[in-house]
PDB file of C-alpha atoms in Angstrom:
ATOM      1  CA  MET A1016     -16.430  -0.801 -26.538  1.00  0.00           C
ATOM      2  CA  SER A1017     -14.461   1.997 -28.186  1.00  0.00           C
ATOM      3  CA  ALA A1018     -10.943   1.446 -29.535  1.00  0.00           C
ATOM      4  CA  GLU A1019      -9.616   3.801 -26.872  1.00  0.00           C
ATOM      5  CA  ASN A1020     -11.268   1.838 -24.066  1.00  0.00           C
ATOM      6  CA  LYS A1021     -10.014  -1.438 -25.514  1.00  0.00           C
ATOM      7  CA  ALA A1022      -6.479  -0.095 -25.634  1.00  0.00           C
ATOM      8  CA  SER A1023      -6.732   1.192 -22.074  1.00  0.00           C
ATOM      9  CA  ARG A1024      -8.073  -2.154 -20.902  1.00  0.00           C
ATOM     10  CA  ALA A1025      -5.289  -4.027 -22.699  1.00  0.00           C
ATOM     11  CA  VAL A1026      -2.641  -1.945 -20.982  1.00  0.00           C
ATOM     12  CA  ARG A1027      -4.139  -2.717 -17.593  1.00  0.00           C
ATOM     13  CA  GLN A1028      -4.438  -6.442 -18.365  1.00  0.00           C
ATOM     14  CA  HIS A1029      -0.764  -6.700 -19.287  1.00  0.00           C
ATOM     15  CA  GLU A1030       0.823  -4.730 -16.452  1.00  0.00           C
ATOM     16  CA  LEU A1031       3.472  -6.713 -14.576  1.00  0.00           C
ATOM     17  CA  LEU A1032       5.480  -5.292 -11.674  1.00  0.00           C
ATOM     18  CA  ILE A1033       8.534  -7.115 -10.309  1.00  0.00           C
ATOM     19  CA  VAL A1034       9.276  -6.161  -6.691  1.00  0.00           C
ATOM     20  CA  THR A1035      12.773  -6.936  -5.437  1.00  0.00           C
ATOM     21  CA  GLY A1036      15.625  -5.367  -3.494  1.00  0.00           C
ATOM     22  CA  MET A1037      17.373  -5.603  -0.153  1.00  0.00           C
ATOM     23  CA  SER A1038      16.066  -7.919   2.536  1.00  0.00           C
ATOM     24  CA  GLY A1039      14.502  -5.793   5.250  1.00  0.00           C
ATOM     25  CA  ALA A1040      13.813  -2.873   2.900  1.00  0.00           C
ATOM     26  CA  GLY A1041      10.030  -3.319   2.984  1.00  0.00           C
ATOM     27  CA  ARG A1042       8.981  -5.857   0.352  1.00  0.00           C
ATOM     28  CA  SER A1043       6.171  -7.231   2.527  1.00  0.00           C
ATOM     29  CA  THR A1044       4.824  -3.743   3.174  1.00  0.00           C
ATOM     30  CA  VAL A1045       4.909  -2.980  -0.557  1.00  0.00           C
ATOM     31  CA  GLY A1046       3.139  -6.249  -1.351  1.00  0.00           C
ATOM     32  CA  ASN A1047       0.349  -5.473   1.123  1.00  0.00           C
ATOM     33  CA  ALA A1048      -0.035  -1.929  -0.223  1.00  0.00           C
ATOM     34  CA  LEU A1049      -0.280  -3.213  -3.799  1.00  0.00           C
ATOM     35  CA  GLU A1050      -2.950  -5.737  -2.789  1.00  0.00           C
ATOM     36  CA  ASP A1051      -4.954  -2.900  -1.239  1.00  0.00           C
ATOM     37  CA  LEU A1052      -4.745  -1.119  -4.611  1.00  0.00           C
ATOM     38  CA  GLY A1053      -6.213  -4.136  -6.415  1.00  0.00           C
ATOM     39  CA  TRP A1054      -3.019  -5.759  -7.660  1.00  0.00           C
ATOM     40  CA  TYR A1055      -2.739  -9.557  -7.639  1.00  0.00           C
ATOM     41  CA  VAL A1056       0.438 -10.179  -5.626  1.00  0.00           C
ATOM     42  CA  VAL A1057       2.578 -13.335  -5.727  1.00  0.00           C
ATOM     43  CA  ASP A1058       5.306 -13.545  -3.082  1.00  0.00           C
ATOM     44  CA  ASN A1059       8.669 -15.363  -3.301  1.00  0.00           C
ATOM     45  CA  LEU A1060       8.192 -16.658  -6.829  1.00  0.00           C
ATOM     46  CA  PRO A1061      11.153 -18.504  -8.446  1.00  0.00           C
ATOM     47  CA  PRO A1062      12.309 -16.424 -11.457  1.00  0.00           C
ATOM     48  CA  GLN A1063      11.823 -19.444 -13.743  1.00  0.00           C
ATOM     49  CA  MET A1064       8.087 -19.160 -13.112  1.00  0.00           C
ATOM     50  CA  LEU A1065       7.835 -15.598 -14.428  1.00  0.00           C
ATOM     51  CA  GLY A1066       7.144 -16.755 -17.986  1.00  0.00           C
ATOM     52  CA  PRO A1067       4.377 -19.222 -17.095  1.00  0.00           C
ATOM     53  CA  ILE A1068       2.689 -16.849 -14.677  1.00  0.00           C
ATOM     54  CA  ALA A1069       2.849 -14.058 -17.275  1.00  0.00           C
ATOM     55  CA  ASP A1070       1.126 -16.417 -19.705  1.00  0.00           C
ATOM     56  CA  LEU A1071      -1.487 -17.171 -17.073  1.00  0.00           C
ATOM     57  CA  PHE A1072      -2.458 -13.580 -16.510  1.00  0.00           C
ATOM     58  CA  THR A1073      -2.252 -12.449 -20.159  1.00  0.00           C
ATOM     59  CA  LEU A1074      -3.799 -15.437 -21.917  1.00  0.00           C
ATOM     60  CA  ALA A1075      -6.424 -16.618 -19.428  1.00  0.00           C
ATOM     61  CA  LYS A1076     -10.108 -16.177 -20.270  1.00  0.00           C
ATOM     62  CA  ASN A1077     -10.427 -13.636 -17.461  1.00  0.00           C
ATOM     63  CA  PRO A1078      -6.944 -12.146 -17.208  1.00  0.00           C
ATOM     64  CA  LEU A1079      -5.756 -10.565 -13.981  1.00  0.00           C
ATOM     65  CA  PRO A1080      -5.895  -6.760 -14.142  1.00  0.00           C
ATOM     66  CA  ARG A1081      -2.432  -6.097 -12.717  1.00  0.00           C
ATOM     67  CA  LEU A1082       0.137  -8.526 -11.396  1.00  0.00           C
ATOM     68  CA  ALA A1083       2.952  -7.878  -8.908  1.00  0.00           C
ATOM     69  CA  VAL A1084       5.578 -10.541  -8.255  1.00  0.00           C
ATOM     70  CA  VAL A1085       7.905 -10.360  -5.244  1.00  0.00           C
ATOM     71  CA  ILE A1086      11.277 -11.989  -5.954  1.00  0.00           C
ATOM     72  CA  ASP A1087      14.314 -11.942  -3.676  1.00  0.00           C
ATOM     73  CA  VAL A1088      17.380 -13.858  -2.550  1.00  0.00           C
ATOM     74  CA  ARG A1089      15.215 -16.353  -0.682  1.00  0.00           C
ATOM     75  CA  GLY A1090      14.995 -18.026  -4.094  1.00  0.00           C
ATOM     76  CA  GLY A1091      18.584 -19.206  -3.614  1.00  0.00           C
ATOM     77  CA  GLU A1092      20.333 -20.368  -6.771  1.00  0.00           C
ATOM     78  CA  PHE A1093      17.208 -19.612  -8.813  1.00  0.00           C
ATOM     79  CA  PHE A1094      17.633 -15.891  -8.116  1.00  0.00           C
ATOM     80  CA  SER A1095      20.785 -15.740 -10.269  1.00  0.00           C
ATOM     81  CA  GLU A1096      18.656 -16.444 -13.355  1.00  0.00           C
ATOM     82  CA  LEU A1097      16.372 -13.437 -12.819  1.00  0.00           C
ATOM     83  CA  HIS A1098      18.166 -11.241 -15.380  1.00  0.00           C
ATOM     84  CA  GLU A1099      17.680 -13.807 -18.130  1.00  0.00           C
ATOM     85  CA  ASN A1100      14.016 -14.251 -17.275  1.00  0.00           C
ATOM     86  CA  LEU A1101      13.410 -10.487 -17.225  1.00  0.00           C
ATOM     87  CA  ALA A1102      15.103 -10.112 -20.620  1.00  0.00           C
ATOM     88  CA  GLN A1103      12.752 -12.700 -22.093  1.00  0.00           C
ATOM     89  CA  LEU A1104       9.705 -10.933 -20.669  1.00  0.00           C
ATOM     90  CA  ARG A1105      10.797  -7.522 -21.966  1.00  0.00           C
ATOM     91  CA  GLY A1106      10.701  -8.955 -25.453  1.00  0.00           C
ATOM     92  CA  ARG A1107       6.985  -9.629 -25.122  1.00  0.00           C
ATOM     93  CA  SER A1108       3.986  -7.299 -25.259  1.00  0.00           C
ATOM     94  CA  ILE A1109       3.929  -6.822 -21.489  1.00  0.00           C
ATOM     95  CA  ASN A1110       4.147  -3.553 -19.585  1.00  0.00           C
ATOM     96  CA  LEU A1111       6.961  -4.783 -17.348  1.00  0.00           C
ATOM     97  CA  ARG A1112       8.477  -2.636 -14.608  1.00  0.00           C
ATOM     98  CA  LEU A1113      11.085  -3.460 -11.981  1.00  0.00           C
ATOM     99  CA  LEU A1114      10.764  -1.885  -8.516  1.00  0.00           C
ATOM    100  CA  PHE A1115      13.923  -2.048  -6.392  1.00  0.00           C
ATOM    101  CA  LEU A1116      13.783  -1.361  -2.645  1.00  0.00           C
ATOM    102  CA  GLU A1117      16.898  -0.377  -0.770  1.00  0.00           C
ATOM    103  CA  ALA A1118      17.992   1.098   2.563  1.00  0.00           C
ATOM    104  CA  THR A1119      21.195   2.034   4.340  1.00  0.00           C
ATOM    105  CA  ASP A1120      23.199  -0.575   6.230  1.00  0.00           C
ATOM    106  CA  SER A1121      22.350   1.012   9.578  1.00  0.00           C
ATOM    107  CA  ALA A1122      18.609   1.014   8.824  1.00  0.00           C
ATOM    108  CA  LEU A1123      18.687  -2.642   7.738  1.00  0.00           C
ATOM    109  CA  VAL A1124      20.701  -3.761  10.759  1.00  0.00           C
ATOM    110  CA  LYS A1125      18.260  -2.003  13.082  1.00  0.00           C
ATOM    111  CA  ARG A1126      15.293  -3.713  11.414  1.00  0.00           C
ATOM    112  CA  PHE A1127      16.833  -7.185  11.620  1.00  0.00           C
ATOM    113  CA  GLU A1128      17.747  -6.637  15.270  1.00  0.00           C
ATOM    114  CA  GLN A1129      14.214  -5.466  16.063  1.00  0.00           C
ATOM    115  CA  VAL A1130      12.645  -8.657  14.695  1.00  0.00           C
ATOM    116  CA  ARG A1131      15.529 -10.817  16.017  1.00  0.00           C
ATOM    117  CA  ARG A1132      15.973 -12.655  12.747  1.00  0.00           C
ATOM    118  CA  PRO A1133      19.182 -13.376  10.817  1.00  0.00           C
ATOM    119  CA  HIS A1134      19.864 -11.980   7.380  1.00  0.00           C
ATOM    120  CA  PRO A1135      19.192 -14.723   4.769  1.00  0.00           C
ATOM    121  CA  LEU A1136      22.789 -14.500   3.479  1.00  0.00           C
ATOM    122  CA  GLN A1137      24.758 -14.009   6.700  1.00  0.00           C
ATOM    123  CA  ALA A1138      25.393 -17.740   7.289  1.00  0.00           C
ATOM    124  CA  ASP A1139      27.889 -17.922  10.194  1.00  0.00           C
ATOM    125  CA  GLY A1140      28.805 -14.233   9.861  1.00  0.00           C
ATOM    126  CA  THR A1141      27.163 -11.035  11.041  1.00  0.00           C
ATOM    127  CA  ILE A1142      24.101  -9.202   9.759  1.00  0.00           C
ATOM    128  CA  LEU A1143      26.439  -6.727   8.035  1.00  0.00           C
ATOM    129  CA  ASP A1144      28.187  -9.614   6.284  1.00  0.00           C
ATOM    130  CA  GLY A1145      24.837 -10.749   4.905  1.00  0.00           C
ATOM    131  CA  ILE A1146      23.912  -7.231   3.813  1.00  0.00           C
ATOM    132  CA  ALA A1147      27.242  -6.787   2.012  1.00  0.00           C
ATOM    133  CA  ALA A1148      26.840 -10.115   0.208  1.00  0.00           C
ATOM    134  CA  GLU A1149      23.332  -9.207  -0.867  1.00  0.00           C
ATOM    135  CA  ARG A1150      24.323  -5.741  -2.131  1.00  0.00           C
ATOM    136  CA  ASN A1151      27.055  -7.300  -4.245  1.00  0.00           C
ATOM    137  CA  ARG A1152      24.616  -9.815  -5.696  1.00  0.00           C
ATOM    138  CA  LEU A1153      22.041  -7.133  -6.533  1.00  0.00           C
ATOM    139  CA  ILE A1154      24.294  -4.487  -8.140  1.00  0.00           C
ATOM    140  CA  SER A1155      23.363  -5.181 -11.760  1.00  0.00           C
ATOM    141  CA  LEU A1156      19.689  -5.702 -10.882  1.00  0.00           C
ATOM    142  CA  ARG A1157      19.536  -2.318  -9.173  1.00  0.00           C
ATOM    143  CA  GLU A1158      21.100  -0.665 -12.222  1.00  0.00           C
ATOM    144  CA  SER A1159      18.357  -2.055 -14.465  1.00  0.00           C
ATOM    145  CA  ALA A1160      15.480  -1.046 -12.165  1.00  0.00           C
ATOM    146  CA  ASP A1161      12.729   1.237 -13.468  1.00  0.00           C
ATOM    147  CA  VAL A1162      11.914   2.492  -9.967  1.00  0.00           C
ATOM    148  CA  ILE A1163      14.215   2.727  -6.926  1.00  0.00           C
ATOM    149  CA  ILE A1164      12.810   3.557  -3.505  1.00  0.00           C
ATOM    150  CA  ASP A1165      15.104   4.217  -0.554  1.00  0.00           C
ATOM    151  CA  THR A1166      13.115   3.226   2.549  1.00  0.00           C
ATOM    152  CA  SER A1167      15.768   4.179   5.134  1.00  0.00           C
ATOM    153  CA  GLU A1168      13.740   7.080   6.539  1.00  0.00           C
ATOM    154  CA  LEU A1169      10.266   5.662   5.859  1.00  0.00           C
ATOM    155  CA  ASN A1170       8.014   3.871   8.322  1.00  0.00           C
ATOM    156  CA  ILE A1171       5.520   1.304   7.052  1.00  0.00           C
ATOM    157  CA  HIS A1172       2.736   3.883   6.746  1.00  0.00           C
ATOM    158  CA  GLN A1173       4.886   6.325   4.791  1.00  0.00           C
ATOM    159  CA  LEU A1174       6.070   3.542   2.477  1.00  0.00           C
ATOM    160  CA  SER A1175       2.490   2.388   1.902  1.00  0.00           C
ATOM    161  CA  ASN A1176       1.456   5.949   1.049  1.00  0.00           C
ATOM    162  CA  LYS A1177       4.348   6.253  -1.397  1.00  0.00           C
ATOM    163  CA  ILE A1178       3.268   3.044  -3.139  1.00  0.00           C
ATOM    164  CA  THR A1179      -0.322   4.286  -3.284  1.00  0.00           C
ATOM    165  CA  ASP A1180       0.804   7.561  -4.847  1.00  0.00           C
ATOM    166  CA  SER A1181       2.960   5.765  -7.411  1.00  0.00           C
ATOM    167  CA  PHE A1182       0.948   2.695  -8.398  1.00  0.00           C
ATOM    168  CA  SER A1183      -2.727   3.592  -8.127  1.00  0.00           C
ATOM    169  CA  LEU A1184      -4.578   2.846 -11.357  1.00  0.00           C
ATOM    170  CA  GLU A1185      -5.446   6.426 -12.240  1.00  0.00           C
ATOM    171  CA  GLU A1186      -1.786   7.452 -11.980  1.00  0.00           C
ATOM    172  CA  SER A1187      -0.264   4.446 -13.761  1.00  0.00           C
ATOM    173  CA  LYS A1188       0.185   6.147 -17.148  1.00  0.00           C
ATOM    174  CA  LYS A1189       1.799   9.331 -15.877  1.00  0.00           C
ATOM    175  CA  LEU A1190       5.457  10.082 -15.366  1.00  0.00           C
ATOM    176  CA  HIS A1191       5.888  10.453 -11.612  1.00  0.00           C
ATOM    177  CA  VAL A1192       8.461  13.090 -10.743  1.00  0.00           C
ATOM    178  CA  THR A1193       9.628  13.606  -7.178  1.00  0.00           C
ATOM    179  CA  VAL A1194      11.367  16.928  -6.595  1.00  0.00           C
ATOM    180  CA  MET A1195      13.469  16.434  -3.468  1.00  0.00           C
ATOM    181  CA  SER A1196      15.368  19.011  -1.465  1.00  0.00           C
ATOM    182  CA  PHE A1197      18.358  17.700   0.490  1.00  0.00           C
ATOM    183  CA  GLY A1198      21.518  18.728   2.320  1.00  0.00           C
ATOM    184  CA  PHE A1199      24.873  17.765   0.828  1.00  0.00           C
ATOM    185  CA  LYS A1200      26.320  17.287   4.304  1.00  0.00           C
ATOM    186  CA  TYR A1201      23.898  14.378   4.797  1.00  0.00           C
ATOM    187  CA  GLY A1202      24.870  12.717   1.519  1.00  0.00           C
ATOM    188  CA  LEU A1203      23.396  12.507  -1.970  1.00  0.00           C
ATOM    189  CA  PRO A1204      19.950  10.867  -2.342  1.00  0.00           C
ATOM    190  CA  ALA A1205      20.555   7.297  -3.470  1.00  0.00           C
ATOM    191  CA  ASP A1206      17.639   7.320  -5.900  1.00  0.00           C
ATOM    192  CA  ALA A1207      18.322  10.668  -7.613  1.00  0.00           C
ATOM    193  CA  ASP A1208      18.150  10.754 -11.417  1.00  0.00           C
ATOM    194  CA  ALA A1209      19.373  14.363 -11.576  1.00  0.00           C
ATOM    195  CA  VAL A1210      21.094  16.574  -8.997  1.00  0.00           C
ATOM    196  CA  ALA A1211      21.300  20.386  -8.925  1.00  0.00           C
ATOM    197  CA  ASP A1212      23.499  22.348  -6.531  1.00  0.00           C
ATOM    198  CA  MET A1213      22.039  25.504  -4.943  1.00  0.00           C
ATOM    199  CA  ARG A1214      25.180  26.467  -3.028  1.00  0.00           C
ATOM    200  CA  PHE A1215      25.798  29.241  -5.558  1.00  0.00           C
ATOM    201  CA  ILE A1216      22.998  31.194  -3.846  1.00  0.00           C
ATOM    202  CA  PRO A1217      23.774  33.424  -0.825  1.00  0.00           C
ATOM    203  CA  ASN A1218      22.983  31.412   2.297  1.00  0.00           C
ATOM    204  CA  PRO A1219      20.104  32.745   4.481  1.00  0.00           C
ATOM    205  CA  PHE A1220      21.835  31.001   7.387  1.00  0.00           C
ATOM    206  CA  TRP A1221      24.146  34.016   7.668  1.00  0.00           C
ATOM    207  CA  GLU A1222      21.179  36.380   8.018  1.00  0.00           C
ATOM    208  CA  GLU A1223      20.220  36.324  11.705  1.00  0.00           C
ATOM    209  CA  SER A1224      16.613  37.302  10.973  1.00  0.00           C
ATOM    210  CA  LEU A1225      16.204  34.368   8.538  1.00  0.00           C
ATOM    211  CA  ARG A1226      18.351  31.687  10.176  1.00  0.00           C
ATOM    212  CA  PRO A1227      15.632  30.164  12.414  1.00  0.00           C
ATOM    213  CA  PHE A1228      13.214  29.734   9.510  1.00  0.00           C
ATOM    214  CA  THR A1229      13.172  27.415   6.488  1.00  0.00           C
ATOM    215  CA  GLY A1230      12.741  27.722   2.760  1.00  0.00           C
ATOM    216  CA  GLU A1231       9.003  27.230   3.274  1.00  0.00           C
ATOM    217  CA  ASP A1232       8.838  30.628   5.004  1.00  0.00           C
ATOM    218  CA  ARG A1233       7.845  33.470   2.688  1.00  0.00           C
ATOM    219  CA  ASN A1234      10.683  35.761   3.774  1.00  0.00           C
ATOM    220  CA  VAL A1235      13.310  33.077   3.241  1.00  0.00           C
ATOM    221  CA  SER A1236      11.811  32.091  -0.109  1.00  0.00           C
ATOM    222  CA  THR A1237      11.778  35.720  -1.256  1.00  0.00           C
ATOM    223  CA  TYR A1238      15.417  36.111  -0.207  1.00  0.00           C
ATOM    224  CA  VAL A1239      16.508  32.937  -2.019  1.00  0.00           C
ATOM    225  CA  LEU A1240      14.507  33.366  -5.216  1.00  0.00           C
ATOM    226  CA  GLY A1241      15.365  37.043  -5.419  1.00  0.00           C
ATOM    227  CA  ALA A1242      19.114  36.441  -5.393  1.00  0.00           C
ATOM    228  CA  GLU A1243      21.039  37.189  -8.575  1.00  0.00           C
ATOM    229  CA  GLY A1244      20.814  34.457 -11.173  1.00  0.00           C
ATOM    230  CA  VAL A1245      18.270  32.257  -9.371  1.00  0.00           C
ATOM    231  CA  GLU A1246      15.243  32.980 -11.562  1.00  0.00           C
ATOM    232  CA  GLU A1247      17.434  32.539 -14.635  1.00  0.00           C
ATOM    233  CA  PHE A1248      18.693  29.212 -13.316  1.00  0.00           C
ATOM    234  CA  ILE A1249      15.182  27.908 -12.599  1.00  0.00           C
ATOM    235  CA  GLU A1250      13.930  28.938 -16.034  1.00  0.00           C
ATOM    236  CA  HIS A1251      16.800  27.236 -17.852  1.00  0.00           C
ATOM    237  CA  TYR A1252      16.847  24.161 -15.586  1.00  0.00           C
ATOM    238  CA  VAL A1253      13.135  23.471 -16.070  1.00  0.00           C
ATOM    239  CA  ALA A1254      13.591  23.961 -19.831  1.00  0.00           C
ATOM    240  CA  ALA A1255      16.465  21.465 -19.786  1.00  0.00           C
ATOM    241  CA  LEU A1256      14.355  18.949 -17.853  1.00  0.00           C
ATOM    242  CA  ARG A1257      11.454  18.992 -20.316  1.00  0.00           C
ATOM    243  CA  PRO A1258      13.147  16.892 -23.055  1.00  0.00           C
ATOM    244  CA  VAL A1259      14.646  14.631 -20.382  1.00  0.00           C
ATOM    245  CA  LEU A1260      11.246  13.874 -18.871  1.00  0.00           C
ATOM    246  CA  LYS A1261       9.755  13.378 -22.316  1.00  0.00           C
ATOM    247  CA  GLY A1262      12.559  10.954 -23.097  1.00  0.00           C
ATOM    248  CA  TYR A1263      11.878   9.050 -19.890  1.00  0.00           C
ATOM    249  CA  THR A1264       8.263   8.636 -20.970  1.00  0.00           C
ATOM    250  CA  ASN A1265       9.290   7.478 -24.446  1.00  0.00           C
ATOM    251  CA  GLU A1266      11.604   4.899 -22.871  1.00  0.00           C
ATOM    252  CA  ASN A1267       8.802   3.706 -20.566  1.00  0.00           C
ATOM    253  CA  LYS A1268      10.522   5.052 -17.452  1.00  0.00           C
ATOM    254  CA  ARG A1269       7.675   6.141 -15.210  1.00  0.00           C
ATOM    255  CA  TYR A1270       9.475   7.462 -12.145  1.00  0.00           C
ATOM    256  CA  ALA A1271      12.157  10.123 -11.735  1.00  0.00           C
ATOM    257  CA  THR A1272      13.700  11.934  -8.807  1.00  0.00           C
ATOM    258  CA  ILE A1273      15.070  15.451  -9.262  1.00  0.00           C
ATOM    259  CA  ALA A1274      17.263  16.292  -6.275  1.00  0.00           C
ATOM    260  CA  ILE A1275      17.914  19.934  -5.354  1.00  0.00           C
ATOM    261  CA  GLY A1276      20.672  20.372  -2.779  1.00  0.00           C
ATOM    262  CA  CYS A1277      22.242  22.988  -0.555  1.00  0.00           C
ATOM    263  CA  THR A1278      24.501  22.654   2.475  1.00  0.00           C
ATOM    264  CA  GLY A1279      21.971  21.607   5.114  1.00  0.00           C
ATOM    265  CA  GLY A1280      18.750  21.145   3.163  1.00  0.00           C
ATOM    266  CA  LYS A1281      16.953  23.841   5.151  1.00  0.00           C
ATOM    267  CA  HIS A1282      16.829  27.108   3.218  1.00  0.00           C
ATOM    268  CA  ARG A1283      17.999  27.353  -0.397  1.00  0.00           C
ATOM    269  CA  SER A1284      17.182  23.843  -1.633  1.00  0.00           C
ATOM    270  CA  VAL A1285      13.723  23.942  -0.025  1.00  0.00           C
ATOM    271  CA  ALA A1286      12.740  27.245  -1.644  1.00  0.00           C
ATOM    272  CA  VAL A1287      14.081  26.348  -5.078  1.00  0.00           C
ATOM    273  CA  SER A1288      12.660  22.802  -5.092  1.00  0.00           C
ATOM    274  CA  LYS A1289       9.193  24.177  -4.318  1.00  0.00           C
ATOM    275  CA  ARG A1290       9.460  26.554  -7.255  1.00  0.00           C
ATOM    276  CA  ILE A1291      10.750  23.860  -9.623  1.00  0.00           C
ATOM    277  CA  ALA A1292       7.979  21.479  -8.546  1.00  0.00           C
ATOM    278  CA  THR A1293       5.405  24.172  -9.308  1.00  0.00           C
ATOM    279  CA  GLU A1294       6.821  24.699 -12.801  1.00  0.00           C
ATOM    280  CA  LEU A1295       7.056  20.979 -13.606  1.00  0.00           C
ATOM    281  CA  ALA A1296       3.468  20.428 -12.460  1.00  0.00           C
ATOM    282  CA  LYS A1297       2.363  22.548 -15.414  1.00  0.00           C
ATOM    283  CA  LEU A1298       3.562  19.847 -17.844  1.00  0.00           C
ATOM    284  CA  GLU A1299       1.041  17.402 -19.278  1.00  0.00           C
ATOM    285  CA  ASP A1300       1.089  13.725 -18.225  1.00  0.00           C
ATOM    286  CA  VAL A1301       3.415  14.484 -15.316  1.00  0.00           C
ATOM    287  CA  ALA A1302       2.500  13.873 -11.678  1.00  0.00           C
ATOM    288  CA  VAL A1303       4.759  15.901  -9.391  1.00  0.00           C
ATOM    289  CA  SER A1304       5.359  15.387  -5.689  1.00  0.00           C
ATOM    290  CA  LEU A1305       7.580  17.445  -3.411  1.00  0.00           C
ATOM    291  CA  LYS A1306       9.746  16.017  -0.636  1.00  0.00           C
ATOM    292  CA  HIS A1307      12.102  17.778   1.782  1.00  0.00           C
ATOM    293  CA  ARG A1308      14.437  14.981   2.837  1.00  0.00           C
ATOM    294  CA  ASP A1309      16.508  16.777   5.455  1.00  0.00           C
ATOM    295  CA  LEU A1310      14.168  19.493   6.678  1.00  0.00           C
ATOM    296  CA  GLY A1311      14.150  19.459  10.475  1.00  0.00           C
ATOM    297  CA  ARG A1312      17.460  17.640  10.891  1.00  0.00           C
ATOM    298  CA  GLU A1313      19.322  20.779  12.001  1.00  0.00           C
TER     299      GLU A1313
END
């Protein structure tokens, strides 16, 4: 076996993914999707067992190819020790990543009501009380996450597809960049690593012939990209992103979301995000996906 193949195999044998986040945000769906991709998935593991199970899959005679561990507040008092256990693992020769799943309060309440189950932290209070308590407990964990996925607008099939796109073996070494158009009036994307504002561009909404269409339409795209300063902005913005994305890779951050916004997320942000995604896709070791968060909401 060549040195290159040995190195590639070693990386795969020592890949550990911690899946955590808000209750009701889709951990079970993520676990099932990872199993379908060939990951060995352990659900509801006490954080104190992370070290021993990491030893098991790195030191065993036939080590597991890739291991995903689902950890959440069901672990009770043990969950509070997760930070310490993660810090110990990061000091070892393990490709450790932390995936955090979140969703809006309204989305979580709807999901708990649909299954008619209480939130694990609500006690004698309401579902919202439990959600608030959990968010407070997970603040620092979310800040240290390598990957954050907001599942508010995703059904189980869309979430599974997102996991497949992000964690399939052939894509595991690339930096995954999602270029997302959005409308400021609907709020900033919760998982954005960088945000650019396209409201400096003349709005096609005020052109009656363009208003019914979107930034995916050729006429709208030509109008937006042909406006003064837009090509210059895209050129300089992509140039500014290059060292940032390279730095993410150097720091072992494998996922980034570049959010491009306008007022409603229909015209300007859609056209510009498509162009930026095209330019970023030219970079080596970068896998680019395009998402229009608010397209169709108007």
